[in-house]
Tab-separated table of C-alpha atoms and ligand atoms in Angstrom:
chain	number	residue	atom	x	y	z
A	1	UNK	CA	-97.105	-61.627	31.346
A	2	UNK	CA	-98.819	-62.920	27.955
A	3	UNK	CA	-101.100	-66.311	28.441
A	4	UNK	CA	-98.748	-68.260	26.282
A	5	UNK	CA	-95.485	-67.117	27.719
A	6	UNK	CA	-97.160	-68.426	30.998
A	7	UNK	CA	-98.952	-71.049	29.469
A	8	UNK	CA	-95.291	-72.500	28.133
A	9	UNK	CA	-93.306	-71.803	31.188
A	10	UNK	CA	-95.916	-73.991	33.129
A	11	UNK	CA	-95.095	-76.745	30.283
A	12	UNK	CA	-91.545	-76.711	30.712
A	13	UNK	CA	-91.487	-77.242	34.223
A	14	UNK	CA	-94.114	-79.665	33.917
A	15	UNK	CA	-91.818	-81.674	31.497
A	16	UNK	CA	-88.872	-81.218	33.499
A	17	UNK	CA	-90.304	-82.380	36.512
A	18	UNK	CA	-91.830	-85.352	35.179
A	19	UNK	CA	-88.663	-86.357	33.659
A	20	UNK	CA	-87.343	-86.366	37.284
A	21	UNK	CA	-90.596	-87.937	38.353
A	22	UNK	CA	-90.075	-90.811	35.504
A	23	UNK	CA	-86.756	-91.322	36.619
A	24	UNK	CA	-86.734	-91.740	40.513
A	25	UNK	CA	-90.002	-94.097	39.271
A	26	UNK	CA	-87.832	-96.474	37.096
A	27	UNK	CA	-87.725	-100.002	37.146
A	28	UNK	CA	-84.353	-100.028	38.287
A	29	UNK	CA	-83.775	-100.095	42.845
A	30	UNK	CA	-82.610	-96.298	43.849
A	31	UNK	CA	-79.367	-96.335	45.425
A	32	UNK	CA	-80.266	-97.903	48.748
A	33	UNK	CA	-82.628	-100.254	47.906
A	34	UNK	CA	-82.145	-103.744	46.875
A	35	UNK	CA	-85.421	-104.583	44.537
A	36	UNK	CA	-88.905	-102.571	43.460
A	37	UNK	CA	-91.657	-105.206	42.576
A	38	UNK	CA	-92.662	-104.192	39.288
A	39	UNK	CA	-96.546	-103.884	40.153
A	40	UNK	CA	-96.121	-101.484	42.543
A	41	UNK	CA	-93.689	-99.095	40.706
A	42	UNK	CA	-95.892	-99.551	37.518
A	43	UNK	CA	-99.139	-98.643	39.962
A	44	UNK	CA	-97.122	-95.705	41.300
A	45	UNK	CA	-95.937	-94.456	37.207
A	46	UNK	CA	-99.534	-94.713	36.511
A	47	UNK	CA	-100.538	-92.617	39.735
A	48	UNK	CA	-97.811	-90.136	38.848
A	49	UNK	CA	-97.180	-89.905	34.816
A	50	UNK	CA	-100.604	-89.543	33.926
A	51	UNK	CA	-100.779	-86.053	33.040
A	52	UNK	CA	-101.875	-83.294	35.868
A	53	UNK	CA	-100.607	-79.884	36.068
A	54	UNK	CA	-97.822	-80.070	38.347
A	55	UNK	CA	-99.021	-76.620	39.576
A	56	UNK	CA	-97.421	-77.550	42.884
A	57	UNK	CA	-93.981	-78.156	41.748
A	58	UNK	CA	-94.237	-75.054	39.730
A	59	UNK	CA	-94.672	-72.982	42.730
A	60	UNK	CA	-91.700	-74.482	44.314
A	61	UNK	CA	-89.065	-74.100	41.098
A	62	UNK	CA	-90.685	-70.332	40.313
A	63	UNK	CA	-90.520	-68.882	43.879
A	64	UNK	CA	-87.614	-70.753	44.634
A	65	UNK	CA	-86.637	-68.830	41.186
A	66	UNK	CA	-87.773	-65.495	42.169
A	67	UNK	CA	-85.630	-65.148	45.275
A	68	UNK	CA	-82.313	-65.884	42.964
A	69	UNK	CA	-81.993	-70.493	44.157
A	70	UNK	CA	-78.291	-70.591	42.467
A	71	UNK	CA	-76.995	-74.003	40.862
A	72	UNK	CA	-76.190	-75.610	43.732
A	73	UNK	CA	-79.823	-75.941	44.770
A	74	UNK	CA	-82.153	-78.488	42.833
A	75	UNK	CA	-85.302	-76.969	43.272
A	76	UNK	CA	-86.839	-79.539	41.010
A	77	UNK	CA	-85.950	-82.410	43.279
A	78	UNK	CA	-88.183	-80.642	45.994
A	79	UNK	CA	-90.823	-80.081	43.424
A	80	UNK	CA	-90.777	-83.639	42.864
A	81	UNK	CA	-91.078	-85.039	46.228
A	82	UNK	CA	-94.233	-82.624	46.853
A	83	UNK	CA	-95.604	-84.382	43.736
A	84	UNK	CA	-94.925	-87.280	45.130
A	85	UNK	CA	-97.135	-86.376	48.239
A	86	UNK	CA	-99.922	-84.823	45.992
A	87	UNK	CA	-100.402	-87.914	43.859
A	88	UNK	CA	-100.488	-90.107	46.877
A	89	UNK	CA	-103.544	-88.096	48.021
A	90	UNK	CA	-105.030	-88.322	44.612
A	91	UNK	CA	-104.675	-92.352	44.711
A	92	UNK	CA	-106.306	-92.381	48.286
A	93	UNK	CA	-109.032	-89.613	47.870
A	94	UNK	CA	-110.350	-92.698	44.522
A	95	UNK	CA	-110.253	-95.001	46.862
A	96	UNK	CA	-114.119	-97.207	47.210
A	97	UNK	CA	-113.572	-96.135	51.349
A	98	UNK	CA	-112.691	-92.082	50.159
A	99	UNK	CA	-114.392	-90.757	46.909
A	100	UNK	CA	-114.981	-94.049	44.749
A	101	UNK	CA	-113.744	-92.599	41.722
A	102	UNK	CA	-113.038	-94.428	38.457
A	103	UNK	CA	-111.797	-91.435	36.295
A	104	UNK	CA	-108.351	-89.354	37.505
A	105	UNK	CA	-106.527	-86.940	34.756
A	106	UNK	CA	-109.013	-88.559	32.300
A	107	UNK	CA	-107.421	-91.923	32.890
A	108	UNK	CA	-109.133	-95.285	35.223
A	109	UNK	CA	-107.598	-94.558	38.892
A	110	UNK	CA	-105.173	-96.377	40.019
A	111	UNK	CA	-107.431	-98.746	41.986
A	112	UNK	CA	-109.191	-99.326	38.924
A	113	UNK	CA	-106.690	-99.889	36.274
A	114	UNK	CA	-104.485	-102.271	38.616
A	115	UNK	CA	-106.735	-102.899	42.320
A	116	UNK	CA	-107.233	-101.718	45.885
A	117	UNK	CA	-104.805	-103.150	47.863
A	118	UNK	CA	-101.891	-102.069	44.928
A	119	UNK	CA	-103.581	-98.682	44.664
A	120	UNK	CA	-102.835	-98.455	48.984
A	121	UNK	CA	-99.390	-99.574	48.878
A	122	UNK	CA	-98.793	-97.136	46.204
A	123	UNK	CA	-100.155	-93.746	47.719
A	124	UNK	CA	-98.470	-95.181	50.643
A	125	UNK	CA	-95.154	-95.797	49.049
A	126	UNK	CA	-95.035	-92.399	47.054
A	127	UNK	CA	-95.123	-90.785	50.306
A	128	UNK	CA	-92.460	-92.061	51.943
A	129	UNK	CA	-90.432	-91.780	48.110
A	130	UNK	CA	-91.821	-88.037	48.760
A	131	UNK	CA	-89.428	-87.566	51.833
A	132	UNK	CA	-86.322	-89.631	50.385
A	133	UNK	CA	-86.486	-87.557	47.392
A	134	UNK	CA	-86.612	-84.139	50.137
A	135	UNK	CA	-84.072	-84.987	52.177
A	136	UNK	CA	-81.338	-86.268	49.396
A	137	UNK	CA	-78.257	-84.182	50.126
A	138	UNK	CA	-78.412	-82.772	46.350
A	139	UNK	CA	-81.835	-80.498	47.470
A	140	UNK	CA	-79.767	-78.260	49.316
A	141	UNK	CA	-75.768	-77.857	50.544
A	142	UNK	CA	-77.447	-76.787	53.865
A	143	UNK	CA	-78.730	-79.936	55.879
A	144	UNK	CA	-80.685	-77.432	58.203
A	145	UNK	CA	-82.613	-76.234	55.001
A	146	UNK	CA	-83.117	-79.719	54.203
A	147	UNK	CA	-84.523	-80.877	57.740
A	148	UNK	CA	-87.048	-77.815	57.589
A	149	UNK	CA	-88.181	-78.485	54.223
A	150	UNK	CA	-88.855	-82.094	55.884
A	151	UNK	CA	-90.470	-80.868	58.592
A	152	UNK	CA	-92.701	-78.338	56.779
A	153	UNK	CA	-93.774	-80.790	54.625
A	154	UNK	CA	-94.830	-83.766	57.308
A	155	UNK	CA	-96.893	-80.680	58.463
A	156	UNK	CA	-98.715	-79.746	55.302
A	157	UNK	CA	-99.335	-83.068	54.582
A	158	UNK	CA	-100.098	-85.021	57.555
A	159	UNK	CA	-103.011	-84.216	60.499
A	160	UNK	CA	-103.048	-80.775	60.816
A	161	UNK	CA	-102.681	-80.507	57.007
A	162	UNK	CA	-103.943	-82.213	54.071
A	163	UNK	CA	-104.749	-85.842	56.265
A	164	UNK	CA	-106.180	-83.531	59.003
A	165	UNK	CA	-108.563	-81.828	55.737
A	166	UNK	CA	-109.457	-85.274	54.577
A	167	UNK	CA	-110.554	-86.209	57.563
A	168	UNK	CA	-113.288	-83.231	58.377
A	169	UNK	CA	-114.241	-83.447	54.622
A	170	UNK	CA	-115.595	-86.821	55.498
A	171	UNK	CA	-117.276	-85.597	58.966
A	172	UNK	CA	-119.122	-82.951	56.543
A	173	UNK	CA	-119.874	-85.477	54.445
A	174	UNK	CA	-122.079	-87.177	57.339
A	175	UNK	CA	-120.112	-90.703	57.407
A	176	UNK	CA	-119.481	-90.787	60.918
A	177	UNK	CA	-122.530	-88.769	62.511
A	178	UNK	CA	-125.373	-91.492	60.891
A	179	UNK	CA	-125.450	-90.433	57.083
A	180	UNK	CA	-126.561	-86.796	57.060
A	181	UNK	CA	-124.481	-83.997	55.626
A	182	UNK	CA	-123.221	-81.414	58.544
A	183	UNK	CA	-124.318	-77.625	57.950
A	184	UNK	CA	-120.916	-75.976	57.827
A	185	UNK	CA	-120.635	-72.057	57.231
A	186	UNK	CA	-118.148	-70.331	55.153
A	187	UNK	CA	-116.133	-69.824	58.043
A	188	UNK	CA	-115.679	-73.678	58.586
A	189	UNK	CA	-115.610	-74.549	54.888
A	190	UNK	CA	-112.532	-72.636	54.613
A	191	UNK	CA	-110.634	-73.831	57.448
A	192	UNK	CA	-111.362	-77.451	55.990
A	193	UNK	CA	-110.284	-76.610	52.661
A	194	UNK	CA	-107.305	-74.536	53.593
A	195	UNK	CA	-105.866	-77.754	55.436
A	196	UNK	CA	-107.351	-80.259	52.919
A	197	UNK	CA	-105.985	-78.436	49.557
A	198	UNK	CA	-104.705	-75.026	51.356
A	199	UNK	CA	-101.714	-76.424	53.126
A	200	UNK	CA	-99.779	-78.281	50.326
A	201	UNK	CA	-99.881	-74.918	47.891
A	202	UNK	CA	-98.875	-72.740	50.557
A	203	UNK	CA	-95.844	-75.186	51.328
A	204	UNK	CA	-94.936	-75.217	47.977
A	205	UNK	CA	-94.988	-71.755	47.996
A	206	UNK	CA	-93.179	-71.212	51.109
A	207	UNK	CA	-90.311	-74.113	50.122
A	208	UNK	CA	-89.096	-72.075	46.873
A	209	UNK	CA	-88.273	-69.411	49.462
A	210	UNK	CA	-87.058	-71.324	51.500
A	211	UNK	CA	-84.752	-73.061	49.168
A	212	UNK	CA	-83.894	-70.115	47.885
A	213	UNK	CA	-82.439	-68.367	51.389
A	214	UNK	CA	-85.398	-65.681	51.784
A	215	UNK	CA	-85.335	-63.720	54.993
A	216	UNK	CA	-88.594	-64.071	57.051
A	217	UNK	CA	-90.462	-61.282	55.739
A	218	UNK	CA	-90.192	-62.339	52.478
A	219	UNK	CA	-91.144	-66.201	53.049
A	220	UNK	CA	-94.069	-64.926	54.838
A	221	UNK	CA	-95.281	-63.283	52.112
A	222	UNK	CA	-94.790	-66.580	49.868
A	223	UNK	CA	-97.292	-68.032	52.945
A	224	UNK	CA	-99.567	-65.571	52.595
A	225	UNK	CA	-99.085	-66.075	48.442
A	226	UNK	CA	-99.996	-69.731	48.781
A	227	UNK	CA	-102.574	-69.413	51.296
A	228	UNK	CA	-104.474	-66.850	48.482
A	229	UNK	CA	-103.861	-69.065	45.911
A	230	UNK	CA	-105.089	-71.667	47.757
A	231	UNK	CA	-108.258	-70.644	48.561
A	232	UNK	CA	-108.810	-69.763	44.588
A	233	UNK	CA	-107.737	-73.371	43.649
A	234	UNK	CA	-110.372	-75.123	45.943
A	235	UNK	CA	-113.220	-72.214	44.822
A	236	UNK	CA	-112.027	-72.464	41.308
A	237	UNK	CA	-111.908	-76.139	41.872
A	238	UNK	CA	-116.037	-75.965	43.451
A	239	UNK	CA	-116.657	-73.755	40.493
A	240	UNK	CA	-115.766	-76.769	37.711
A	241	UNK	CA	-117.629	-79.362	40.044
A	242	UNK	CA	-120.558	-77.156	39.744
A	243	UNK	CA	-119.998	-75.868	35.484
A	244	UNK	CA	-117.248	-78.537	33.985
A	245	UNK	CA	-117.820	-81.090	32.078
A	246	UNK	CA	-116.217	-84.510	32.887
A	247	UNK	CA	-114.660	-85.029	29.497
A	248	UNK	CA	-112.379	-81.734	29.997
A	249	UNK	CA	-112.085	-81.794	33.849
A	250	UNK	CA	-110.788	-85.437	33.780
A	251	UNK	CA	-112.934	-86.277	36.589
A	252	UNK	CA	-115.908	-87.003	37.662
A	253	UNK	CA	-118.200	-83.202	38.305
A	254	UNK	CA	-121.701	-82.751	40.468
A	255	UNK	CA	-120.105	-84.743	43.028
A	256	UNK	CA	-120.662	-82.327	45.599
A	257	UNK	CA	-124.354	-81.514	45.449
A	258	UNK	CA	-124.965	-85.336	44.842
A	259	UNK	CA	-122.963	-85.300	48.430
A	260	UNK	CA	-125.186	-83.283	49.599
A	261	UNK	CA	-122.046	-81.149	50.794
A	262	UNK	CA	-121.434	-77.644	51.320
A	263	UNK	CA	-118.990	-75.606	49.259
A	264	UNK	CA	-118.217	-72.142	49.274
A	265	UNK	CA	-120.006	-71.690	46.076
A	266	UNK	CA	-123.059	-73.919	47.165
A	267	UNK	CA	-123.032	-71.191	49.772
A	268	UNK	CA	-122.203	-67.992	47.974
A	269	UNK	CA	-123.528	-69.107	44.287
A	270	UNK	CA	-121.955	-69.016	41.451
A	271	UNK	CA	-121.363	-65.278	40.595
A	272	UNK	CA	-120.334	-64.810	43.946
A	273	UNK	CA	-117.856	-67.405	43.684
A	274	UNK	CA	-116.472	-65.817	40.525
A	275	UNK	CA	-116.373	-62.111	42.201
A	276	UNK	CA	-114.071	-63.725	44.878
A	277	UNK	CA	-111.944	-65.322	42.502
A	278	UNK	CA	-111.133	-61.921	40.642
A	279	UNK	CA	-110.495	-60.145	44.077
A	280	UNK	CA	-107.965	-63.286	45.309
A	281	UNK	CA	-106.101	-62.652	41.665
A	282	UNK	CA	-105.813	-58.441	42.490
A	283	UNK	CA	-105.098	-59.906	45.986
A	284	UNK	CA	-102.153	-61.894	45.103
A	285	UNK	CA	-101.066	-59.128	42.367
A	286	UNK	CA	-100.964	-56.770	45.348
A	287	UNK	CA	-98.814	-58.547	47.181
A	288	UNK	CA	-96.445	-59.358	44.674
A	289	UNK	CA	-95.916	-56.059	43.309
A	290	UNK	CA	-92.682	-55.311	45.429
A	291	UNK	CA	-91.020	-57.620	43.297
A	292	UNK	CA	-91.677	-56.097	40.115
A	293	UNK	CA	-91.701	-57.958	36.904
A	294	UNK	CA	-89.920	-60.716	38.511
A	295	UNK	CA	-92.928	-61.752	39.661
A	296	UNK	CA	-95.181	-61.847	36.931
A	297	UNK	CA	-95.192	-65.322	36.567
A	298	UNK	CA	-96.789	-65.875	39.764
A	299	UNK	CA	-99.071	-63.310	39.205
A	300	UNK	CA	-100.329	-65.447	36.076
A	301	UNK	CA	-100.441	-68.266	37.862
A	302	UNK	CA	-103.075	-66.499	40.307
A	303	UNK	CA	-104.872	-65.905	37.353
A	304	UNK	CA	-104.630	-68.990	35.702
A	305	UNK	CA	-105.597	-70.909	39.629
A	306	UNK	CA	-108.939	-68.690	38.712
A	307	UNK	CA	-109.611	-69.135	35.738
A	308	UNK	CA	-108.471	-72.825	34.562
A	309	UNK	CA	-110.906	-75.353	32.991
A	310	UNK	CA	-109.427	-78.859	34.374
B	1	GRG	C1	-106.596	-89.110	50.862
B	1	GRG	C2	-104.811	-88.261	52.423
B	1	GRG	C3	-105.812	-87.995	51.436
B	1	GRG	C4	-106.001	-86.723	51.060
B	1	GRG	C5	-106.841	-86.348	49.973
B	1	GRG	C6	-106.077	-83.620	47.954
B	1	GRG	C7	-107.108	-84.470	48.521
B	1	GRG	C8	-106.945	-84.871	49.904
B	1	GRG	C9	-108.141	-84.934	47.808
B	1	GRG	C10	-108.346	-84.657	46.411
B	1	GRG	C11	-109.786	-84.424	46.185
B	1	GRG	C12	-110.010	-83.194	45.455
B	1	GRG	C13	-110.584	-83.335	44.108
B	1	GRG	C14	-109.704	-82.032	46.007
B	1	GRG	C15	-109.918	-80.797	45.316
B	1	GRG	C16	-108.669	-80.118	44.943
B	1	GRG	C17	-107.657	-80.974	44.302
B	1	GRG	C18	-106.551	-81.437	45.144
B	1	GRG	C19	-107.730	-81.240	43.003
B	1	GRG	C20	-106.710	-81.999	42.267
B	1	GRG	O1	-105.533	-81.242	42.154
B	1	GRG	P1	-105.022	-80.683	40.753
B	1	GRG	O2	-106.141	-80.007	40.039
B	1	GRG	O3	-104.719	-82.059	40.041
B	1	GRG	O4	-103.775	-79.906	40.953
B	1	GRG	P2	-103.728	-82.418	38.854
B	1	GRG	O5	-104.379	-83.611	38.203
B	1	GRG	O6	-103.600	-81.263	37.937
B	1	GRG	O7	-102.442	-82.769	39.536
């Protein structure tokens, strides 16, 4: 597939999933509530419609896509809740007790631009928005598909997934073992990432199968998809902290060696790092080739996981 046919299909989801974003995030109450205090919902439009890639909903609307999802199934409504659930992490990884970051997508964080205790209740109340939006009967006609995709995601995102991550991220980081760094090895900086950033890709992966009806060989390929992918986000990811800039990254970058942490590219170096990256994208190619053409698009997406700038 040609970088700009990608390049624009990545831009039309993005826009069609923010509209959705922009309008479960409106002023007005959702059916079933009574009032939204118009700090928080602002706090949570800033945490959520400030740019980003929405590579995670993409996953869900194009695999969903490649296994056929008819009409009746809003793959973009799933994709929206998991955005939910990844810009609630973003909110709490800024805050002062996680990273202390001022800059997110280029823009103050949300603790900065409003403050700490809004910035909490938000990340706290896009979560929970994250499973209303998943379980609302227009996801899927089949409840049972809806309960799993519930399920799935609670896992991927709570303490054997993304929390669970968070949590030894910070043990590495020395804050509970008196202030020094731990030593990990590649071994245990990949389980840590693959649980920190690993697990919500690979849902998102699995979930467009999923939503899609694909029989279990088929959605554990989409696992395996995601788990690739997700190991060449969080190297790719290393990569920038280590050669981006702050102005196009939109964050902060050197935050790890000033951590004094480990990465996989701390341990590996840098041209190491990149030879990975090239043998995750023939990886993933690999594994998508039974599908043909259909799956280019996720093909290009491995390579654009690899190779992206921000
Ligand atoms: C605080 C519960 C909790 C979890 C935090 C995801 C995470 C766990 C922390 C984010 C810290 C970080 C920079 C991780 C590296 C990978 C990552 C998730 C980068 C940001 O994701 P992108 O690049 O962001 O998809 P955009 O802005 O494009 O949405």
């Amino acid at each position: 597939m040609q970088h700009t046919g990608f390049e624009q299909r990545l831009a039309s989801v993005a826009a069609a999933v923010e509209a959705r974003l922009q309008a479960v995030l409106a002023d007005a109450p959702r059916p079933g509530e009574t009032e939204r205090p118009g700090r928080l919902t602002a706090a949570m439009r800033h945490a959520v419609l400030a740019g980003g890639k929405r590579l995670r909903p993409f996953l869900v609307v194009e695999t969903a896509r490649l296994f056929g999802a008819g009409e009746e199934i809003d793959a973009l409504g799933a994709a929206a809740a998991l955005e939910c659930v990844h810009c609630y992490s973003l909110v709490h990884d800024d805050l002062p007790s996680m990273d202390d970051d001022d800059l997110r997508r280029g823009q103050p964080t949300v603790h900065k631009a409003f403050d700490e205790a809004t910035a909490i209740l938000a990340g706290d109340a896009l979560l929970t928005l994250a499973f209303d939006l998943m379980a609302d009967d227009a996801v899927h006609p089949d409840p049972g598909v809806r309960l799993a995709l519930v399920r799935d995601l609670a896992r991927a995102a709570g303490l054997g997934g993304m929390v669970g991550g968070q949590m030894l991220d910070l043990a590495a980081e020395g804050r509970f073992a008196g202030g020094a760094p731990l030593a990990l090895d590649a071994d245990a900086v990949k389980r840590l990432q693959a649980l920190k950033t690993g697990a919500l890709i690979r849902f998102a992966c699995e979930a467009g199968a999923r939503l899609a009806g694909a029989g279990a060989d088929d959605r554990a390929r989409m696992v395996r998809y995601g788990e690739i992918l997700g190991l060449a986000f969080q190297l790719a990811d290393d990569l920038l902290d280590v050669i981006g800039d702050a102005a196009t990254v939109g964050k902060a970058t050197a935050k790890d060696a000033a951590a004094g942490k480990g990465t996989l590219v701390s341990l590996m170096g840098v041209d190491a790092a990149r030879g990975t990256l090239q043998s995750l994208v023939t990886e993933a190619g690999m594994l998508l080739e039974p599908y043909g053409p259909a799956a280019e698009v996720l093909t290009a997406t491995a390579a654009f996981v690899a190779t992206r700038r921000r």
